Short mmCIF file of C-alpha atoms in Angstrom, two decimals:
data_model
loop_
_atom_site.label_atom_id
_atom_site.label_comp_id
_atom_site.label_asym_id
_atom_site.label_seq_id
_atom_site.Cartn_x
_atom_site.Cartn_y
_atom_site.Cartn_z
CA LYS A 1 -1.88 -17.16 -0.29
CA HIS A 2 -0.52 -13.55 -0.73
CA LYS A 3 2.99 -14.68 -0.22
CA ILE A 4 4.96 -11.86 -2.04
CA LEU A 5 2.57 -9.20 -0.60
CA HIS A 6 3.03 -10.31 2.84
CA GLN A 7 6.57 -10.44 2.40
CA LEU A 8 6.67 -6.71 1.02
CA LEU A 9 4.85 -6.16 4.39
CA GLN A 10 7.29 -7.73 6.45
CA ASN A 11 9.98 -6.27 5.13
CA SER A 12 11.57 -3.45 6.97
CA THR A 13 10.87 0.08 5.57
CA SER A 14 14.17 1.37 4.07
CA GLY B 1 -12.07 19.37 15.05
CA PRO B 2 -15.08 16.95 13.85
CA ASN B 3 -15.65 13.78 15.76
CA ASN B 4 -13.12 14.86 18.75
CA VAL B 5 -10.45 14.72 16.67
CA SER B 6 -8.11 17.74 17.49
CA MET B 7 -7.00 19.88 14.86
CA GLY B 8 -3.65 19.19 16.02
CA GLU B 9 -4.08 15.49 15.07
CA LEU B 10 -5.29 16.28 11.75
CA ASP B 11 -2.44 17.96 10.96
CA ARG B 12 -0.28 15.33 12.17
CA ILE B 13 -2.11 12.84 9.86
CA ALA B 14 -1.81 14.99 6.91
CA GLN B 15 2.03 15.55 7.33
CA ASN B 16 2.61 12.01 7.86
CA ILE B 17 0.62 10.90 4.88
CA ILE B 18 2.14 13.82 2.78
CA LYS B 19 5.77 12.86 3.65
CA SER B 20 4.72 9.18 2.99
CA HIS B 21 3.61 10.09 -0.42
CA LEU B 22 6.40 12.29 -1.25
CA GLU B 23 8.81 9.69 -0.02
CA THR B 24 7.43 6.93 -2.17
CA CYS B 25 6.59 8.45 -5.78
CA GLN B 26 8.50 7.19 -8.58
CA TYR B 27 8.97 10.22 -9.90
CA THR B 28 9.37 13.85 -8.11
CA THR B 29 7.05 16.83 -9.49
CA GLU B 30 10.58 18.33 -10.71
CA GLU B 31 11.27 15.48 -12.74
CA LEU B 32 7.87 15.16 -14.38
CA GLN B 33 7.83 18.62 -14.98
CA GLN B 34 11.34 18.53 -16.85
CA LEU B 35 9.79 15.24 -18.74
CA ALA B 36 6.22 17.05 -19.60
CA TRP B 37 7.02 17.99 -23.16
CA GLN B 38 9.38 15.10 -24.08
CA THR B 39 7.03 13.04 -26.32
CA HIS B 40 7.77 9.96 -28.03
CA SER B 41 8.41 10.34 -31.73
CA TYR B 42 6.32 9.08 -34.36
CA GLU B 43 8.65 6.25 -35.16
CA GLU B 44 8.86 5.55 -31.29
CA VAL B 45 5.13 5.04 -31.05
CA LYS B 46 5.05 3.01 -34.30
CA MET B 47 7.33 1.04 -32.46
CA PHE B 48 4.88 0.39 -29.69
CA GLN B 49 2.16 -0.45 -32.02
CA GLY B 50 4.12 -2.86 -33.88
CA LYS B 51 4.87 -4.95 -30.96
CA PRO B 52 3.14 -8.38 -30.31
CA ARG B 53 0.02 -7.87 -28.14
CA ASP B 54 1.68 -10.27 -25.47
CA VAL B 55 5.16 -8.46 -25.16
CA LEU B 56 3.31 -5.20 -24.80
CA TRP B 57 1.24 -6.92 -22.14
CA GLN B 58 3.97 -7.78 -20.50
CA GLN B 59 5.89 -4.62 -20.59
CA CYS B 60 2.65 -2.86 -18.70
CA ALA B 61 2.54 -5.67 -16.50
CA ILE B 62 6.11 -4.98 -14.99
CA GLN B 63 5.37 -1.20 -15.28
CA ILE B 64 2.24 -1.46 -13.14
CA THR B 65 3.85 -4.01 -10.96
CA HIS B 66 6.93 -1.77 -10.32
CA ALA B 67 4.16 1.26 -9.57
CA ILE B 68 2.46 -1.21 -7.08
CA GLN B 69 5.66 -1.99 -5.12
CA TYR B 70 6.02 1.90 -4.47
CA VAL B 71 2.17 2.11 -3.41
CA VAL B 72 3.15 -0.89 -0.83
CA GLU B 73 5.90 1.14 0.70
CA PHE B 74 3.27 4.28 0.85
CA ALA B 75 0.67 2.30 2.92
CA LYS B 76 3.36 1.00 5.22
CA ARG B 77 4.51 4.57 5.90
CA ILE B 78 1.07 5.69 6.79
CA SER B 79 0.65 5.90 10.65
CA GLY B 80 -2.03 3.22 11.92
CA PHE B 81 -1.78 1.35 8.44
CA MET B 82 0.55 -1.13 10.16
CA GLU B 83 -1.57 -1.33 13.41
CA LEU B 84 -4.05 -2.77 11.31
CA CYS B 85 -4.24 -6.84 11.38
CA GLN B 86 -2.58 -8.42 8.71
CA ASN B 87 -5.44 -9.88 7.06
CA ASP B 88 -6.96 -6.07 6.77
CA GLN B 89 -3.38 -4.82 5.24
CA ILE B 90 -3.39 -7.46 2.57
CA LEU B 91 -7.16 -7.24 1.66
CA LEU B 92 -6.50 -3.17 1.55
CA LEU B 93 -3.54 -3.35 -0.53
CA LYS B 94 -5.11 -6.21 -2.93
CA SER B 95 -8.17 -4.22 -3.71
CA GLY B 96 -6.89 -0.96 -3.41
CA CYS B 97 -3.33 -0.89 -4.94
CA LEU B 98 -4.14 -0.41 -8.59
CA GLU B 99 -6.68 2.35 -7.94
CA VAL B 100 -3.86 4.35 -6.23
CA VAL B 101 -1.64 3.49 -8.98
CA LEU B 102 -4.47 5.10 -11.35
CA VAL B 103 -4.65 8.21 -8.81
CA ARG B 104 -0.76 8.43 -8.88
CA MET B 105 -0.64 8.31 -12.86
CA CYS B 106 -2.39 11.74 -12.77
CA ARG B 107 0.93 13.18 -11.80
CA ALA B 108 2.26 11.64 -14.91
CA PHE B 109 -0.19 12.81 -17.32
CA ASN B 110 -0.08 15.76 -19.44
CA PRO B 111 -3.65 17.02 -20.20
CA LEU B 112 -2.86 19.87 -22.71
CA ASN B 113 -1.94 17.00 -25.14
CA ASN B 114 -3.56 13.83 -23.35
CA THR B 115 -0.07 12.26 -23.01
CA VAL B 116 1.17 9.89 -20.24
CA LEU B 117 4.70 9.02 -19.19
CA PHE B 118 5.47 5.50 -20.23
CA GLU B 119 9.01 3.99 -21.02
CA GLY B 120 10.88 7.36 -20.18
CA LYS B 121 8.85 9.68 -22.54
CA TYR B 122 5.22 10.90 -22.91
CA GLY B 123 2.98 9.53 -25.14
CA GLY B 124 -0.71 9.10 -26.44
CA MET B 125 -3.44 6.35 -26.32
CA GLN B 126 -2.13 5.05 -29.66
CA MET B 127 0.94 3.92 -27.97
CA PHE B 128 -1.05 1.35 -26.28
CA LYS B 129 -2.92 0.20 -29.38
CA ALA B 130 -1.18 -3.25 -29.25
CA LEU B 131 -2.76 -4.25 -26.11
CA GLY B 132 -6.10 -4.88 -27.87
CA CYS B 133 -8.04 -3.01 -25.00
CA ASP B 134 -8.99 0.33 -26.38
CA ASP B 135 -11.62 0.71 -23.84
CA LEU B 136 -9.86 0.12 -20.88
CA VAL B 137 -6.86 2.39 -22.38
CA SER B 138 -9.33 5.25 -23.44
CA ALA B 139 -11.11 5.08 -19.99
CA VAL B 140 -7.81 5.25 -18.19
CA PHE B 141 -7.04 8.41 -20.39
CA ASP B 142 -10.34 9.95 -19.54
CA PHE B 143 -9.85 9.17 -15.94
CA ALA B 144 -6.64 10.74 -15.59
CA LYS B 145 -7.98 13.67 -17.65
CA SER B 146 -10.72 14.31 -15.34
CA LEU B 147 -8.49 14.12 -12.08
CA CYS B 148 -6.09 16.74 -13.88
CA ALA B 149 -9.12 18.81 -14.19
CA LEU B 150 -9.53 19.24 -10.39
CA GLN B 151 -5.99 20.54 -10.11
CA LEU B 152 -5.07 18.77 -7.08
CA THR B 153 -2.03 19.89 -5.11
CA GLU B 154 0.45 17.22 -4.12
CA GLU B 155 -0.78 17.23 -0.57
CA GLU B 156 -4.32 16.30 -2.24
CA ILE B 157 -2.95 13.82 -4.26
CA ALA B 158 -1.50 12.24 -1.03
CA LEU B 159 -4.40 12.12 0.93
CA PHE B 160 -6.98 11.26 -1.39
CA SER B 161 -4.59 8.09 -2.11
CA ALA B 162 -4.71 7.18 1.37
CA ALA B 163 -8.23 7.52 1.44
CA VAL B 164 -8.69 5.34 -1.81
CA LEU B 165 -6.42 2.94 0.07
CA ILE B 166 -7.90 2.76 3.56
CA SER B 167 -11.56 2.13 2.73
CA THR B 168 -14.51 0.49 4.52
CA ASP B 169 -15.72 -0.72 0.93
CA ARG B 170 -13.55 -3.55 0.82
CA PRO B 171 -15.33 -6.80 1.68
CA TRP B 172 -13.90 -9.17 4.24
CA LEU B 173 -12.46 -6.71 6.62
CA MET B 174 -11.87 -8.42 9.88
CA GLU B 175 -11.59 -4.86 11.72
CA PRO B 176 -13.70 -2.66 9.71
CA ARG B 177 -14.48 -0.40 12.77
CA LYS B 178 -10.59 0.50 12.90
CA VAL B 179 -10.30 0.65 9.22
CA GLN B 180 -13.30 3.35 9.37
CA LYS B 181 -11.73 5.23 12.16
CA LEU B 182 -8.46 6.01 10.06
CA GLN B 183 -10.10 6.73 6.96
CA GLU B 184 -12.81 9.43 8.60
CA LYS B 185 -9.50 10.96 10.01
CA ILE B 186 -8.02 11.10 6.63
CA TYR B 187 -11.33 12.54 4.95
CA PHE B 188 -11.12 15.21 7.58
CA ALA B 189 -7.77 16.15 6.97
CA LEU B 190 -8.54 16.10 2.96
CA GLN B 191 -11.34 18.14 3.60
CA HIS B 192 -9.81 20.81 5.60
CA ILE B 193 -6.83 21.04 3.16
CA MET B 194 -9.20 21.35 0.06
CA GLN B 195 -11.60 24.03 1.68
CA LYS B 196 -8.23 25.82 2.38
CA ASN B 197 -7.04 25.42 -1.24
CA HIS B 198 -10.10 25.58 -3.45
CA MET B 199 -12.24 28.57 -4.14
CA ASP B 200 -14.74 25.58 -5.68
CA GLU B 201 -17.01 24.28 -2.73
CA ASP B 202 -17.91 21.18 -4.26
CA ALA B 203 -14.11 20.13 -5.15
CA LEU B 204 -14.02 17.45 -2.56
CA ALA B 205 -17.50 16.23 -3.60
CA LYS B 206 -16.16 16.34 -7.38
CA LEU B 207 -13.10 14.31 -6.12
CA ILE B 208 -15.07 11.77 -4.08
CA SER B 209 -17.17 11.32 -7.11
CA ARG B 210 -14.25 9.97 -9.24
CA ILE B 211 -14.20 6.89 -6.84
CA PRO B 212 -16.77 4.82 -8.49
CA THR B 213 -14.80 5.24 -11.93
CA LEU B 214 -11.65 4.10 -10.02
CA SER B 215 -13.25 0.67 -8.81
CA ALA B 216 -14.67 0.42 -12.44
CA LEU B 217 -11.45 0.54 -14.12
CA CYS B 218 -10.06 -1.95 -11.74
CA THR B 219 -12.73 -4.40 -12.67
CA LEU B 220 -12.31 -3.72 -16.28
CA HIS B 221 -8.71 -4.14 -16.00
CA THR B 222 -9.28 -7.65 -14.31
CA GLU B 223 -11.71 -8.60 -17.22
CA GLU B 224 -9.42 -7.66 -19.88
CA LEU B 225 -6.53 -9.60 -17.98
CA GLN B 226 -8.98 -12.69 -17.96
CA ALA B 227 -9.33 -12.46 -21.82
CA PHE B 228 -5.74 -12.16 -22.31
CA GLN B 229 -4.95 -14.83 -20.57
CA GLN B 230 -7.27 -17.15 -22.28
CA LEU B 231 -5.17 -16.27 -25.46
CA HIS B 232 -1.76 -16.03 -23.71
CA PRO B 233 -1.77 -18.48 -20.91
CA GLU B 234 2.17 -19.17 -21.12
CA THR B 235 3.11 -15.37 -21.21
CA VAL B 236 0.80 -14.84 -17.76
CA ASN B 237 2.14 -18.04 -16.08
CA VAL B 238 5.60 -17.78 -17.22
CA LEU B 239 6.70 -14.10 -17.80
CA PHE B 240 4.15 -11.93 -16.01
CA PRO B 241 5.81 -10.50 -12.54
CA PRO B 242 4.71 -13.16 -9.80
CA LEU B 243 3.28 -10.25 -7.69
CA TYR B 244 1.20 -8.78 -10.37
CA LYS B 245 -0.15 -12.85 -10.70
CA GLU B 246 -0.74 -12.76 -6.93
CA LEU B 247 -2.86 -9.43 -6.93
CA PHE B 248 -4.63 -9.96 -10.22
CA ASN B 249 -5.20 -13.69 -11.17
#
């Protein structure tokens, strides 16, 4: 449901 | 420390949150100071006012979305946030990200002439006239002014942002106890820093009293978006950033 937010949380912290 | 939290731990929490804040701000304090008196000219303001409503809405949606991406990064760097279950991470960000954007906005607000940084320079409320939501815009400006009046340090803005984000007031949290423990520590750290920095004993109470206004602003934003969407469904569906739609639609 919150695909993009989910994705942003998954991305490793740069 | 209170509730068996040692001063060492409060200090660690504060340092982590301040570092996370500074690393994820769109503009450094120095950059903002340099820009503070660079205001949009009369012609530039006229240009914003002459834009079609949907074009300015789209422009603002893009700016807000950009700011939100930095807030997500801020959240991820707060010790303990990523240890919450994913449901709660998403819930806290969905309900709190715009509130944090509004708190952060006070850094880019000049209370001496009531202007805010937008598209590279500072400008007043009249810049947003074409949005057709004067009530929301003036409420946001009032909020920024009232927060600026508290003369918060960068450290206090960081801790307050974290306290706003990591809130047990959000419905449907799966592990509210875990969120509460983290939030309490953040408040103790904020209290500690504010006692050190402010002569005014009520400074923290005044800051906390701004939270209901924050949530009212977010409700107003949602209502204005709904009203806009009824008139311009295509603009929202096709041109608005997907993250903005995911969060507010």
